[in-house]
Structure formats: structure tokens, C-alpha cells
């Protein structure tokens, strides 16, 4: 920790939050809010004089609320940066009548009540996300009596109680009578591996953490009698089995079974557990002085926000989705962003450090290269076709298109470095003046034709965005979820690329059913391009209805990269819908659309003629 | 401003009422089958 | 490249039994030969492995291919591999197209072998149809800002920041709390070495 504070090439921005991120690999632009500490970080020597006079006392989060701190405080004794700060939610204020005592106490005069939040703008080439996890709060599991019985604590509270820097200075005592507990029970998998409450996954670290705790106790207080209640013990890492063995040799009892009932002796405040030992099948009751709930890990609740800023998706468990679970486990699907630590999944210190070094190495590759190739999938405007309508500039989520001006004859222009290639402009442009490189109209229409030129009645034409729906289909494959063979996917970078005319063309070619699918709104990889998809599909539904075509034949679905199950379900449902479309209905649709096309052509010809006439008379 | 409107699921046919903000596209899911193919329908006059 | 005669090569991958276990790859390869503009079809056990890639490179030169279609897994895994491969043989990497007959076919239709084979054929047909309209593209190169942002100052963030800084890069470490340290700083001793955490 100290090394970070001292390193000449690390700029530490503590007490700061990410406000905004824009840009792309190699060129991210990040806005950071550095919150006011009201204490000058550089001048404060952490002498602590200020604390003495502060009259406000609040529970200390760092000590798990087991002790208290003042309104001016330092988070932990070894804090980096080593500086105090004022918790303005609790401070009485510097008005001399109100308080301002700390300001008087500080000899170096580093307390400044007028300090304001600072907004910093950073330019970086790569980003490593290492925001960690939260610890499960077992309050909802009332069968364990956490919060009703004082002598039931969590493993996090246990850490603080046994720590020399903790609220009890390492004297290990239980909450009720401040006596040292002798009989200690550990309950495993609290908030983990449960389909009903808490989380379904194994939190990975709690078994080993408990084994460590039993060894620690045995070390400090050899007369401790520890009992561990478990489903099964997962001690799979290097040296772990050995620790497990040592713990058993030290006399720790391992009982296979999770207590069903927990109660407290009202006088002694001892805790009783009723548990079925599943190896012997007998129900036993254990009297204990202290019970430790071995709580699992969870994704941070504030992660959603950051996820949106960085357009990252999460897997079903709520942790962040990696680019590939096996081959690119530290890469985010968005290029230039990497993961380290528990944001990606619960892991222990060693694994976190390993992954952190891996992420640093991956990031170094980009930084060392000094340049990156941008995929050639950007938009290009053919000014011969453009009629200055300005729609493209309006819909571009990246503001990558400059404004058009009919009067001045200024055509819109795509800023290539800013264009992310979503294709929304290409889909919106009424005159087809925009070419999406590598996802051209020709290419996509050719795919539609190829799907429908044989056995059209058996096909479902599905447009799937690269990041979510197509990837959801991939996950379906990796998980071997089976679905009917009739659907044909056409990959686009974003569902925003799906032009109205692609859908109409598919119907004209005899498609019984068309699906447009993309990312959930919160997952959209192109800021908000997906909202244009929604608008366009709604417009299409209206148009189909007006023409006398059932809008049901155009389906819309948001499927994330983690929703393999949903992908398979949708495919099955679409197959059922497809079967209900009759050849007569499709023939009728084709007739309607051909008539429409003929009408449009006539209109166009008429207009051209008029224009020509106008030109001649002029 | 949120208004109330009628919606129809184009997958299962379920019709229901819900809040919506005119002009602001929103992610919708049918409360019955979960499909996102939900369309706002005009009140039949 | 417009106006030039199309010469498409199709490479059908068995992926061991991953594809060939469900899809009749031989039939897919034979069908591919009947498609317009396809001048070479090669079947491989593992197209992504070196021998498979060498076959592609060889065929590009031998048959003067100007479009390459690989029918194998998802582009999410091997599109970069094969783009590099065709580029090595002197073809513009954007003249390459992929048909996903594994994740989107063999793995999800394991009990319908005949239908899966038909679908695989059509996926190749569709990829070939798209390939006809592919155009060479030049990738833009952009400079990289030589700095990294690490979000989160727990044990993982600290390690990443130190590694990057030691490697000579400028690092910004942003932490929400007043001090770095994260959950690790609240732990007493950590397994397996049982030493102090900070
Ligand atoms: S590590 Fe052990 S205690 Fe934690 S969830 Fe997994 S099995 Fe349960
Ligand atoms: S493709 Fe998307 S990002 Fe690029 S200019 Fe068009 S709308 Fe903007
Ligand atoms: S949408 Fe098309 S026609 Fe309108 S300004 Fe943009 S390029 Fe021109
Ligand atoms: Zn429904």
C-alpha cells in the first residue's frame, strides 16, 4: 500500500469517483470527481490532534461498526494517502458557534472548510477495472439469528475482533460480556450456494477463510474448541488441503450439516444450534459461546453505474462478463478494458494478485505498442446521394457526424476516429447515402436473399447484434442448449444497423417471421443506439399494420451475452410462431409489398420527370 | 411526463396497461411471457 | 477489386468431433463445391491449428483466391486468427468471412443430425453470398495515450497499478474511499501463508 503512495508514476486519487468515460481503446477520456476532504491531503501529517476535540461520535465502518470514530477521521491507521478527512454528513460545521474545534486544534492549518469537489479530466489509453466486491449481509437469513443474537457475528466482524489493530486491540472477546469465547461455531456457505436466498454460486473463499480462522484461534488460544458446520469443504488450491489437515489435527471438529435452528440462552447469551449431521443422520444440539457466519461475496451494488459508463455486461451472477471465459479471462468485451480481482468473480488474495498482474501485462501490451488498429467498420457518406436532411448527425450516439446545412451546401461528414461503427446512421439515412464499411446494404441484402431463396416458409430471419444477441447465441452453443434448426442469424455490429428496408425486403422475399434482437438498453454497446432500434421497430409495426400485414410477424427481443437460456427460449417460441404462418399469408404479403414498391417507383419517376421539366422551363 | 397507455404483447397476445413517456423509447417486457415484442396500441375509439 | 472475377475458397472445419460429430462435414464440403464462384473447397480437422491455416495460405496462392470463407466456430474467437492468416497470404483481411457452424449449429442441434447438416450448408451458402460483396478495407491506426487508469484501490487495483508503473507507465489510481486498501485492509491474516494482510 505504501508503495503506491510513494511511486513516482502513480497518481493516487483517493476519495474520488468516475463521473464520465468516453472514447475508445488507446484514447479514453475520463472525468473524475475528487471529493473534498476538507483537510489538505499533502499537508496533513496524520498527527491526530484534530480528533481529540471533535465532539461528534459515529460508528466506524472500517471496524464493521464495532467501534466508533469522530466526524474528522482517518479510515485506518495505515491509510494511504495518510491524511484525515471530515465526514460532512456528521460534522457540525465551522461556524465558530457551531463547532470548528478541529480547525483550532490543527497546528499546520490544513483544515479548510471551503474546500470543494474537484473535477479532473484524464486521458488514458487503457482502463483496468478493479472495483472488487461486497460482503454478503446475512440479516435476511433470520434462521441464523444474525442481529437478533449479539453473539452471532459474520466472518468480516471476526476479522476485526481478532486483529491487533481492531477495536479490541486483538483481545478476542465476544460482544455480550467481553469474555473470551471458548466454544466457537462456524457456519459455512452463508449467502452462498442457495437458490432461494443469497446467491446461487460458491463464493470460493469462505471455506479456506474459516480454516484459516480456526488455525489462528488455535494459535492464539490453544484451548479454543472450534466446530465447523459445512455442506462440503472446498480446499482446492495449492497448500490448502494441507491447511485443512492441520486444522483437523489441531482438534477442530468438522460437522457436515447446516444448522436448521439457532436460539439463544436468555441468561448466558450462549448460542444453541440444532443441526442434522448428514454423515450420521443424527440431529444434534450444540451449545456455543460464539457463532461466526462464514459469509459469501457479492457484486458491488454500485457497480451497475460504472458498468454503464464503460458499457460492460455482467454474467447471470452479477459479476462482470469477460471477453472469453477461458481464452481471454481478464479482457472485457470492450477493447482496451481489463478486469482485476473480484469484479469478475469471487476470488482470494492470491488469485486477485495473479489476475491483477495479468491485467497489467495485457494493458502494457497496448501501451507499449503505442498505436492500435481500429476495425474498418466505420460509416462513410456518399455526398452524391445526400439530401442534407441531417438525420444521421441527429441519431449518431457518438456525435461523430458533423451537421449538414442545405443553404450553405455543406454535407455532413463522419469523423472516422469518433465513429464506432454502430450503423445507426446507415439505417436511418433516407437516401441510402451512407455506406457502413464491412456491413454494407449489399452484403446484408445478399444474406437475406440467400436465406430465403429456398424453403422460405421454413426460415426465421433473425438480425442479431454482435455484442449481445449473437454472443447470447454463442453462449447457448457453449452450454449446449438445444433449439430448433430453423432460425438464420444475420450478424450486425448493433441492432441499430437494421434498416427498415432489410426487414421489408425479407418479407418481400417470403419470410414468415423476422426477428430483430439487440442488447438490453442498459447493456447497449453504442451508448443508446438501441433506442433507435426500438423506434424503428415500432415504426415498422405501424407500417405493417397499415399495409395489412400482421405486426406479430416482426418480433423484437433484447438478449444479453449472458442470456443463453433466453436465447434458446426465444428460438423455440419463434419456431412455434413460424409454424402458424400460412403460405397464403406469405403470398399475400409479397403481393402487398410488390404493389407498394411499384407505387414508390412510380412516384419517384413522376418526381424525376417534374424536376426535369422544371429544369427545362428554367 | 408519464402517461398511461395500452400495450399488447406480440408474442402471447397479452394486453395490459402501463406508464410510458411519449417520445422516449423504453425497454418493455410483457408481464405475462417476458417477451420484448411489446407494442403500444391506440385506444379503439 | 470490382469487375475482377470472383474466386472463393471455402474451408470446412470438423473441429475434431465438435462439428463433425453432429454435422456431416463431408456433405457440407461437397455442397460448397456446387456454389457459384467457389473454386476451392478444403476440409480440415482443425482449421485454426497451424496445418489448417497453412492450407488456407497455400490455397489462396494456388487457386488465386480473392475471397475466403471459413465454416467453423464463432467469429468472436477466431475471426482475428483467420484475418491474420489471409493477410499473411497477401489477401486483404476484410475479404474473409466466417460461417458459424459450431456455436450456432452443431452444438445446439445435437439430436437433429440431418437438419443440422442442412443448416450448416445454408450457413455456408449465406456466408458465400455475403463474401461476394466483401470489399478490401484499410484499418485506421490511432495513437495510444501512454497512461492507464486503474479503478479501485483494493489488493487487485494496487497490484495492477504497481505493475504498470514499474513497467514504466503513468498510472492513475482512482479509489472511492478516503484510503486505498479495500477489503484486504480489513482482514487480519490471509491464507495460505498466514501473514499480515497489508
Ligand atoms: S467456499 Fe466453502 S463456504 Fe464458501 S460458498 Fe463455497 S463451499 Fe460454501
Ligand atoms: S456508424 Fe454509428 S457511430 Fe458511426 S457515424 Fe454512424 S451513427 Fe455514428
Ligand atoms: S441522413 Fe443521409 S441524406 Fe440525411 S444528411 Fe445524413 S447522409 Fe445526408
Ligand atoms: Zn407476452
PDB file of N, CA, C and O in Angstrom, chain A residues 313-314 321 462-476 487 489 495 515-521 523-525 530 556-574, chain B residues 11 27 34-36:
ATOM      1  N   UNK A 313     -20.987  -5.677 -19.634  1.00  0.00           N
ATOM      2  CA  UNK A 313     -22.127  -6.508 -19.256  1.00  0.00           C
ATOM      3  C   UNK A 313     -21.735  -7.374 -18.072  1.00  0.00           C
ATOM      4  O   UNK A 313     -20.563  -7.542 -17.771  1.00  0.00           O
ATOM      5  N   UNK A 314     -22.747  -7.936 -17.413  1.00  0.00           N
ATOM      6  CA  UNK A 314     -22.429  -8.866 -16.343  1.00  0.00           C
ATOM      7  C   UNK A 314     -22.990 -10.236 -16.678  1.00  0.00           C
ATOM      8  O   UNK A 314     -23.906 -10.380 -17.470  1.00  0.00           O
ATOM      9  N   UNK A 321     -18.792  -9.677 -17.103  1.00  0.00           N
ATOM     10  CA  UNK A 321     -18.613 -10.661 -18.163  1.00  0.00           C
ATOM     11  C   UNK A 321     -17.258 -10.462 -18.846  1.00  0.00           C
ATOM     12  O   UNK A 321     -16.933  -9.363 -19.265  1.00  0.00           O
ATOM     13  N   UNK A 462     -33.284 -13.735 -38.559  1.00  0.00           N
ATOM     14  CA  UNK A 462     -33.026 -13.057 -37.293  1.00  0.00           C
ATOM     15  C   UNK A 462     -31.807 -12.149 -37.413  1.00  0.00           C
ATOM     16  O   UNK A 462     -30.721 -12.604 -37.768  1.00  0.00           O
ATOM     17  N   UNK A 463     -32.005 -10.878 -37.130  1.00  0.00           N
ATOM     18  CA  UNK A 463     -30.878  -9.954 -37.069  1.00  0.00           C
ATOM     19  C   UNK A 463     -30.379  -9.942 -35.632  1.00  0.00           C
ATOM     20  O   UNK A 463     -31.167  -9.766 -34.698  1.00  0.00           O
ATOM     21  N   UNK A 464     -29.088 -10.167 -35.448  1.00  0.00           N
ATOM     22  CA  UNK A 464     -28.555 -10.256 -34.084  1.00  0.00           C
ATOM     23  C   UNK A 464     -27.347  -9.348 -33.962  1.00  0.00           C
ATOM     24  O   UNK A 464     -26.466  -9.358 -34.818  1.00  0.00           O
ATOM     25  N   UNK A 465     -27.310  -8.572 -32.897  1.00  0.00           N
ATOM     26  CA  UNK A 465     -26.182  -7.673 -32.730  1.00  0.00           C
ATOM     27  C   UNK A 465     -24.973  -8.452 -32.234  1.00  0.00           C
ATOM     28  O   UNK A 465     -25.095  -9.436 -31.513  1.00  0.00           O
ATOM     29  N   UNK A 466     -23.828  -8.003 -32.643  1.00  0.00           N
ATOM     30  CA  UNK A 466     -22.574  -8.696 -32.366  1.00  0.00           C
ATOM     31  C   UNK A 466     -22.332  -8.918 -30.875  1.00  0.00           C
ATOM     32  O   UNK A 466     -21.904  -9.978 -30.458  1.00  0.00           O
ATOM     33  N   UNK A 467     -22.611  -7.906 -30.053  1.00  0.00           N
ATOM     34  CA  UNK A 467     -22.151  -7.934 -28.662  1.00  0.00           C
ATOM     35  C   UNK A 467     -23.020  -8.755 -27.753  1.00  0.00           C
ATOM     36  O   UNK A 467     -22.552  -9.421 -26.847  1.00  0.00           O
ATOM     37  N   UNK A 468     -24.329  -8.649 -27.965  1.00  0.00           N
ATOM     38  CA  UNK A 468     -25.228  -9.296 -27.010  1.00  0.00           C
ATOM     39  C   UNK A 468     -25.940 -10.495 -27.611  1.00  0.00           C
ATOM     40  O   UNK A 468     -25.679 -11.632 -27.231  1.00  0.00           O
ATOM     41  N   UNK A 469     -26.827 -10.258 -28.563  1.00  0.00           N
ATOM     42  CA  UNK A 469     -27.667 -11.355 -29.026  1.00  0.00           C
ATOM     43  C   UNK A 469     -26.860 -12.451 -29.712  1.00  0.00           C
ATOM     44  O   UNK A 469     -27.057 -13.633 -29.442  1.00  0.00           O
ATOM     45  N   UNK A 470     -25.948 -12.045 -30.605  1.00  0.00           N
ATOM     46  CA  UNK A 470     -25.127 -13.050 -31.275  1.00  0.00           C
ATOM     47  C   UNK A 470     -24.295 -13.805 -30.248  1.00  0.00           C
ATOM     48  O   UNK A 470     -24.176 -15.020 -30.286  1.00  0.00           O
ATOM     49  N   UNK A 471     -23.763 -13.065 -29.287  1.00  0.00           N
ATOM     50  CA  UNK A 471     -22.959 -13.683 -28.233  1.00  0.00           C
ATOM     51  C   UNK A 471     -23.822 -14.554 -27.330  1.00  0.00           C
ATOM     52  O   UNK A 471     -23.371 -15.585 -26.841  1.00  0.00           O
ATOM     53  N   UNK A 472     -25.080 -14.144 -27.123  1.00  0.00           N
ATOM     54  CA  UNK A 472     -26.004 -14.984 -26.355  1.00  0.00           C
ATOM     55  C   UNK A 472     -26.211 -16.310 -27.075  1.00  0.00           C
ATOM     56  O   UNK A 472     -26.287 -17.368 -26.449  1.00  0.00           O
ATOM     57  N   UNK A 473     -26.289 -16.236 -28.401  1.00  0.00           N
ATOM     58  CA  UNK A 473     -26.389 -17.451 -29.203  1.00  0.00           C
ATOM     59  C   UNK A 473     -25.145 -18.312 -29.051  1.00  0.00           C
ATOM     60  O   UNK A 473     -25.221 -19.533 -28.971  1.00  0.00           O
ATOM     61  N   UNK A 474     -23.997 -17.664 -28.988  1.00  0.00           N
ATOM     62  CA  UNK A 474     -22.743 -18.403 -28.779  1.00  0.00           C
ATOM     63  C   UNK A 474     -22.760 -19.110 -27.430  1.00  0.00           C
ATOM     64  O   UNK A 474     -22.350 -20.265 -27.310  1.00  0.00           O
ATOM     65  N   UNK A 475     -23.237 -18.391 -26.410  1.00  0.00           N
ATOM     66  CA  UNK A 475     -23.278 -18.986 -25.065  1.00  0.00           C
ATOM     67  C   UNK A 475     -24.217 -20.188 -25.050  1.00  0.00           C
ATOM     68  O   UNK A 475     -23.935 -21.213 -24.431  1.00  0.00           O
ATOM     69  N   UNK A 476     -25.307 -20.050 -25.784  1.00  0.00           N
ATOM     70  CA  UNK A 476     -26.243 -21.149 -25.948  1.00  0.00           C
ATOM     71  C   UNK A 476     -25.487 -22.374 -26.462  1.00  0.00           C
ATOM     72  O   UNK A 476     -25.675 -23.486 -25.985  1.00  0.00           O
ATOM     73  N   UNK A 487     -33.911 -21.109 -37.433  1.00  0.00           N
ATOM     74  CA  UNK A 487     -33.543 -19.704 -37.421  1.00  0.00           C
ATOM     75  C   UNK A 487     -32.204 -19.487 -38.148  1.00  0.00           C
ATOM     76  O   UNK A 487     -31.311 -20.320 -38.098  1.00  0.00           O
ATOM     77  N   UNK A 489     -29.303 -16.537 -38.456  1.00  0.00           N
ATOM     78  CA  UNK A 489     -28.851 -15.267 -37.896  1.00  0.00           C
ATOM     79  C   UNK A 489     -28.084 -14.427 -38.914  1.00  0.00           C
ATOM     80  O   UNK A 489     -27.290 -14.963 -39.684  1.00  0.00           O
ATOM     81  N   UNK A 495     -27.878  -3.565 -33.174  1.00  0.00           N
ATOM     82  CA  UNK A 495     -29.231  -3.725 -33.730  1.00  0.00           C
ATOM     83  C   UNK A 495     -29.662  -2.430 -34.412  1.00  0.00           C
ATOM     84  O   UNK A 495     -30.555  -2.426 -35.251  1.00  0.00           O
ATOM     85  N   UNK A 515     -36.956 -11.558 -36.865  1.00  0.00           N
ATOM     86  CA  UNK A 515     -36.617 -11.128 -35.505  1.00  0.00           C
ATOM     87  C   UNK A 515     -35.547 -10.046 -35.570  1.00  0.00           C
ATOM     88  O   UNK A 515     -34.577 -10.159 -36.319  1.00  0.00           O
ATOM     89  N   UNK A 516     -35.742  -9.003 -34.787  1.00  0.00           N
ATOM     90  CA  UNK A 516     -34.669  -8.027 -34.587  1.00  0.00           C
ATOM     91  C   UNK A 516     -34.251  -8.167 -33.132  1.00  0.00           C
ATOM     92  O   UNK A 516     -35.091  -8.105 -32.235  1.00  0.00           O
ATOM     93  N   UNK A 517     -32.972  -8.403 -32.890  1.00  0.00           N
ATOM     94  CA  UNK A 517     -32.564  -8.568 -31.496  1.00  0.00           C
ATOM     95  C   UNK A 517     -31.287  -7.791 -31.224  1.00  0.00           C
ATOM     96  O   UNK A 517     -30.434  -7.631 -32.086  1.00  0.00           O
ATOM     97  N   UNK A 518     -31.204  -7.297 -30.018  1.00  0.00           N
ATOM     98  CA  UNK A 518     -30.050  -6.491 -29.633  1.00  0.00           C
ATOM     99  C   UNK A 518     -29.813  -6.576 -28.142  1.00  0.00           C
ATOM    100  O   UNK A 518     -30.351  -7.449 -27.456  1.00  0.00           O
ATOM    101  N   UNK A 519     -29.028  -5.619 -27.661  1.00  0.00           N
ATOM    102  CA  UNK A 519     -28.690  -5.609 -26.238  1.00  0.00           C
ATOM    103  C   UNK A 519     -29.825  -4.974 -25.444  1.00  0.00           C
ATOM    104  O   UNK A 519     -30.542  -4.126 -25.933  1.00  0.00           O
ATOM    105  N   UNK A 520     -29.930  -5.352 -24.177  1.00  0.00           N
ATOM    106  CA  UNK A 520     -30.826  -4.624 -23.284  1.00  0.00           C
ATOM    107  C   UNK A 520     -30.376  -3.165 -23.268  1.00  0.00           C
ATOM    108  O   UNK A 520     -29.201  -2.870 -23.462  1.00  0.00           O
ATOM    109  N   UNK A 521     -31.297  -2.266 -22.986  1.00  0.00           N
ATOM    110  CA  UNK A 521     -30.977  -0.841 -23.036  1.00  0.00           C
ATOM    111  C   UNK A 521     -29.745  -0.512 -22.197  1.00  0.00           C
ATOM    112  O   UNK A 521     -28.891   0.275 -22.594  1.00  0.00           O
ATOM    113  N   UNK A 523     -27.313  -2.367 -21.518  1.00  0.00           N
ATOM    114  CA  UNK A 523     -26.082  -3.020 -21.989  1.00  0.00           C
ATOM    115  C   UNK A 523     -25.605  -2.473 -23.327  1.00  0.00           C
ATOM    116  O   UNK A 523     -24.573  -2.899 -23.824  1.00  0.00           O
ATOM    117  N   UNK A 524     -26.370  -1.595 -23.948  1.00  0.00           N
ATOM    118  CA  UNK A 524     -26.076  -1.179 -25.322  1.00  0.00           C
ATOM    119  C   UNK A 524     -24.606  -0.787 -25.453  1.00  0.00           C
ATOM    120  O   UNK A 524     -24.093   0.016 -24.687  1.00  0.00           O
ATOM    121  N   UNK A 525     -23.940  -1.393 -26.420  1.00  0.00           N
ATOM    122  CA  UNK A 525     -22.514  -1.138 -26.588  1.00  0.00           C
ATOM    123  C   UNK A 525     -22.234   0.128 -27.369  1.00  0.00           C
ATOM    124  O   UNK A 525     -21.090   0.482 -27.603  1.00  0.00           O
ATOM    125  N   UNK A 530     -29.516   1.544 -29.298  1.00  0.00           N
ATOM    126  CA  UNK A 530     -30.606   0.588 -29.211  1.00  0.00           C
ATOM    127  C   UNK A 530     -31.972   1.287 -29.126  1.00  0.00           C
ATOM    128  O   UNK A 530     -32.988   0.737 -29.542  1.00  0.00           O
ATOM    129  N   UNK A 556     -39.328  -8.564 -31.685  1.00  0.00           N
ATOM    130  CA  UNK A 556     -38.219  -7.781 -31.139  1.00  0.00           C
ATOM    131  C   UNK A 556     -37.781  -8.439 -29.837  1.00  0.00           C
ATOM    132  O   UNK A 556     -38.626  -8.859 -29.043  1.00  0.00           O
ATOM    133  N   UNK A 557     -36.504  -8.557 -29.624  1.00  0.00           N
ATOM    134  CA  UNK A 557     -36.064  -9.194 -28.380  1.00  0.00           C
ATOM    135  C   UNK A 557     -34.700  -8.663 -27.959  1.00  0.00           C
ATOM    136  O   UNK A 557     -33.800  -8.515 -28.778  1.00  0.00           O
ATOM    137  N   UNK A 558     -34.587  -8.360 -26.678  1.00  0.00           N
ATOM    138  CA  UNK A 558     -33.296  -7.927 -26.132  1.00  0.00           C
ATOM    139  C   UNK A 558     -32.675  -9.122 -25.416  1.00  0.00           C
ATOM    140  O   UNK A 558     -33.232  -9.630 -24.440  1.00  0.00           O
ATOM    141  N   UNK A 559     -31.537  -9.573 -25.912  1.00  0.00           N
ATOM    142  CA  UNK A 559     -30.892 -10.756 -25.324  1.00  0.00           C
ATOM    143  C   UNK A 559     -29.441 -10.409 -25.033  1.00  0.00           C
ATOM    144  O   UNK A 559     -28.702 -10.016 -25.928  1.00  0.00           O
ATOM    145  N   UNK A 560     -29.039 -10.528 -23.789  1.00  0.00           N
ATOM    146  CA  UNK A 560     -27.661 -10.169 -23.457  1.00  0.00           C
ATOM    147  C   UNK A 560     -26.735 -11.347 -23.714  1.00  0.00           C
ATOM    148  O   UNK A 560     -27.178 -12.475 -23.907  1.00  0.00           O
ATOM    149  N   UNK A 561     -25.447 -11.059 -23.690  1.00  0.00           N
ATOM    150  CA  UNK A 561     -24.452 -12.095 -23.951  1.00  0.00           C
ATOM    151  C   UNK A 561     -24.501 -13.189 -22.898  1.00  0.00           C
ATOM    152  O   UNK A 561     -23.996 -14.281 -23.093  1.00  0.00           O
ATOM    153  N   UNK A 562     -25.107 -12.893 -21.765  1.00  0.00           N
ATOM    154  CA  UNK A 562     -25.151 -13.876 -20.681  1.00  0.00           C
ATOM    155  C   UNK A 562     -26.446 -14.680 -20.708  1.00  0.00           C
ATOM    156  O   UNK A 562     -26.618 -15.593 -19.925  1.00  0.00           O
ATOM    157  N   UNK A 563     -27.358 -14.303 -21.611  1.00  0.00           N
ATOM    158  CA  UNK A 563     -28.673 -14.929 -21.585  1.00  0.00           C
ATOM    159  C   UNK A 563     -28.820 -16.052 -22.613  1.00  0.00           C
ATOM    160  O   UNK A 563     -29.684 -16.012 -23.483  1.00  0.00           O
ATOM    161  N   UNK A 564     -27.953 -17.057 -22.490  1.00  0.00           N
ATOM    162  CA  UNK A 564     -28.057 -18.215 -23.372  1.00  0.00           C
ATOM    163  C   UNK A 564     -29.417 -18.888 -23.245  1.00  0.00           C
ATOM    164  O   UNK A 564     -30.029 -19.308 -24.228  1.00  0.00           O
ATOM    165  N   UNK A 565     -29.891 -18.973 -22.007  1.00  0.00           N
ATOM    166  CA  UNK A 565     -31.194 -19.596 -21.752  1.00  0.00           C
ATOM    167  C   UNK A 565     -32.300 -18.870 -22.491  1.00  0.00           C
ATOM    168  O   UNK A 565     -33.147 -19.479 -23.121  1.00  0.00           O
ATOM    169  N   UNK A 566     -32.249 -17.532 -22.380  1.00  0.00           N
ATOM    170  CA  UNK A 566     -33.296 -16.744 -23.030  1.00  0.00           C
ATOM    171  C   UNK A 566     -33.208 -16.917 -24.544  1.00  0.00           C
ATOM    172  O   UNK A 566     -34.227 -17.048 -25.209  1.00  0.00           O
ATOM    173  N   UNK A 567     -31.992 -16.928 -25.055  1.00  0.00           N
ATOM    174  CA  UNK A 567     -31.817 -17.097 -26.494  1.00  0.00           C
ATOM    175  C   UNK A 567     -32.516 -18.372 -26.952  1.00  0.00           C
ATOM    176  O   UNK A 567     -33.313 -18.363 -27.883  1.00  0.00           O
ATOM    177  N   UNK A 568     -32.243 -19.484 -26.259  1.00  0.00           N
ATOM    178  CA  UNK A 568     -32.836 -20.768 -26.641  1.00  0.00           C
ATOM    179  C   UNK A 568     -34.361 -20.700 -26.530  1.00  0.00           C
ATOM    180  O   UNK A 568     -35.084 -21.202 -27.395  1.00  0.00           O
ATOM    181  N   UNK A 569     -34.852 -20.053 -25.477  1.00  0.00           N
ATOM    182  CA  UNK A 569     -36.292 -19.982 -25.277  1.00  0.00           C
ATOM    183  C   UNK A 569     -36.941 -19.195 -26.423  1.00  0.00           C
ATOM    184  O   UNK A 569     -37.930 -19.627 -27.012  1.00  0.00           O
ATOM    185  N   UNK A 570     -36.330 -18.052 -26.756  1.00  0.00           N
ATOM    186  CA  UNK A 570     -36.885 -17.235 -27.836  1.00  0.00           C
ATOM    187  C   UNK A 570     -36.889 -18.017 -29.146  1.00  0.00           C
ATOM    188  O   UNK A 570     -37.860 -17.989 -29.906  1.00  0.00           O
ATOM    189  N   UNK A 571     -35.803 -18.746 -29.390  1.00  0.00           N
ATOM    190  CA  UNK A 571     -35.742 -19.516 -30.638  1.00  0.00           C
ATOM    191  C   UNK A 571     -36.870 -20.546 -30.698  1.00  0.00           C
ATOM    192  O   UNK A 571     -37.480 -20.762 -31.745  1.00  0.00           O
ATOM    193  N   UNK A 572     -37.141 -21.167 -29.554  1.00  0.00           N
ATOM    194  CA  UNK A 572     -38.239 -22.156 -29.525  1.00  0.00           C
ATOM    195  C   UNK A 572     -39.584 -21.478 -29.741  1.00  0.00           C
ATOM    196  O   UNK A 572     -40.424 -21.956 -30.510  1.00  0.00           O
ATOM    197  N   UNK A 573     -39.773 -20.328 -29.102  1.00  0.00           N
ATOM    198  CA  UNK A 573     -41.051 -19.632 -29.254  1.00  0.00           C
ATOM    199  C   UNK A 573     -41.249 -19.150 -30.695  1.00  0.00           C
ATOM    200  O   UNK A 573     -42.339 -19.221 -31.243  1.00  0.00           O
ATOM    201  N   UNK A 574     -40.153 -18.681 -31.304  1.00  0.00           N
ATOM    202  CA  UNK A 574     -40.260 -18.206 -32.680  1.00  0.00           C
ATOM    203  C   UNK A 574     -40.659 -19.344 -33.599  1.00  0.00           C
ATOM    204  O   UNK A 574     -41.452 -19.163 -34.532  1.00  0.00           O
TER     205      UNK A 574
ATOM    206  N   UNK B  11     -46.092 -11.494 -28.806  1.00  0.00           N
ATOM    207  CA  UNK B  11     -45.713 -12.910 -28.714  1.00  0.00           C
ATOM    208  C   UNK B  11     -46.903 -13.722 -28.221  1.00  0.00           C
ATOM    209  O   UNK B  11     -47.362 -14.638 -28.871  1.00  0.00           O
ATOM    210  N   UNK B  27     -37.304   0.186 -22.749  1.00  0.00           N
ATOM    211  CA  UNK B  27     -37.273  -1.263 -22.844  1.00  0.00           C
ATOM    212  C   UNK B  27     -38.544  -1.791 -22.194  1.00  0.00           C
ATOM    213  O   UNK B  27     -38.853  -1.435 -21.065  1.00  0.00           O
ATOM    214  N   UNK B  34     -42.815 -12.340 -20.752  1.00  0.00           N
ATOM    215  CA  UNK B  34     -41.450 -11.821 -20.691  1.00  0.00           C
ATOM    216  C   UNK B  34     -40.908 -11.339 -22.024  1.00  0.00           C
ATOM    217  O   UNK B  34     -39.802 -10.828 -22.092  1.00  0.00           O
ATOM    218  N   UNK B  35     -41.656 -11.490 -23.100  1.00  0.00           N
ATOM    219  CA  UNK B  35     -41.165 -11.077 -24.411  1.00  0.00           C
ATOM    220  C   UNK B  35     -40.971  -9.558 -24.485  1.00  0.00           C
ATOM    221  O   UNK B  35     -41.673  -8.800 -23.817  1.00  0.00           O
ATOM    222  N   UNK B  36     -40.017  -9.135 -25.316  1.00  0.00           N
ATOM    223  CA  UNK B  36     -39.795  -7.703 -25.507  1.00  0.00           C
ATOM    224  C   UNK B  36     -40.564  -7.154 -26.709  1.00  0.00           C
ATOM    225  O   UNK B  36     -40.478  -5.981 -27.023  1.00  0.00           O
TER     226      UNK B  36
END
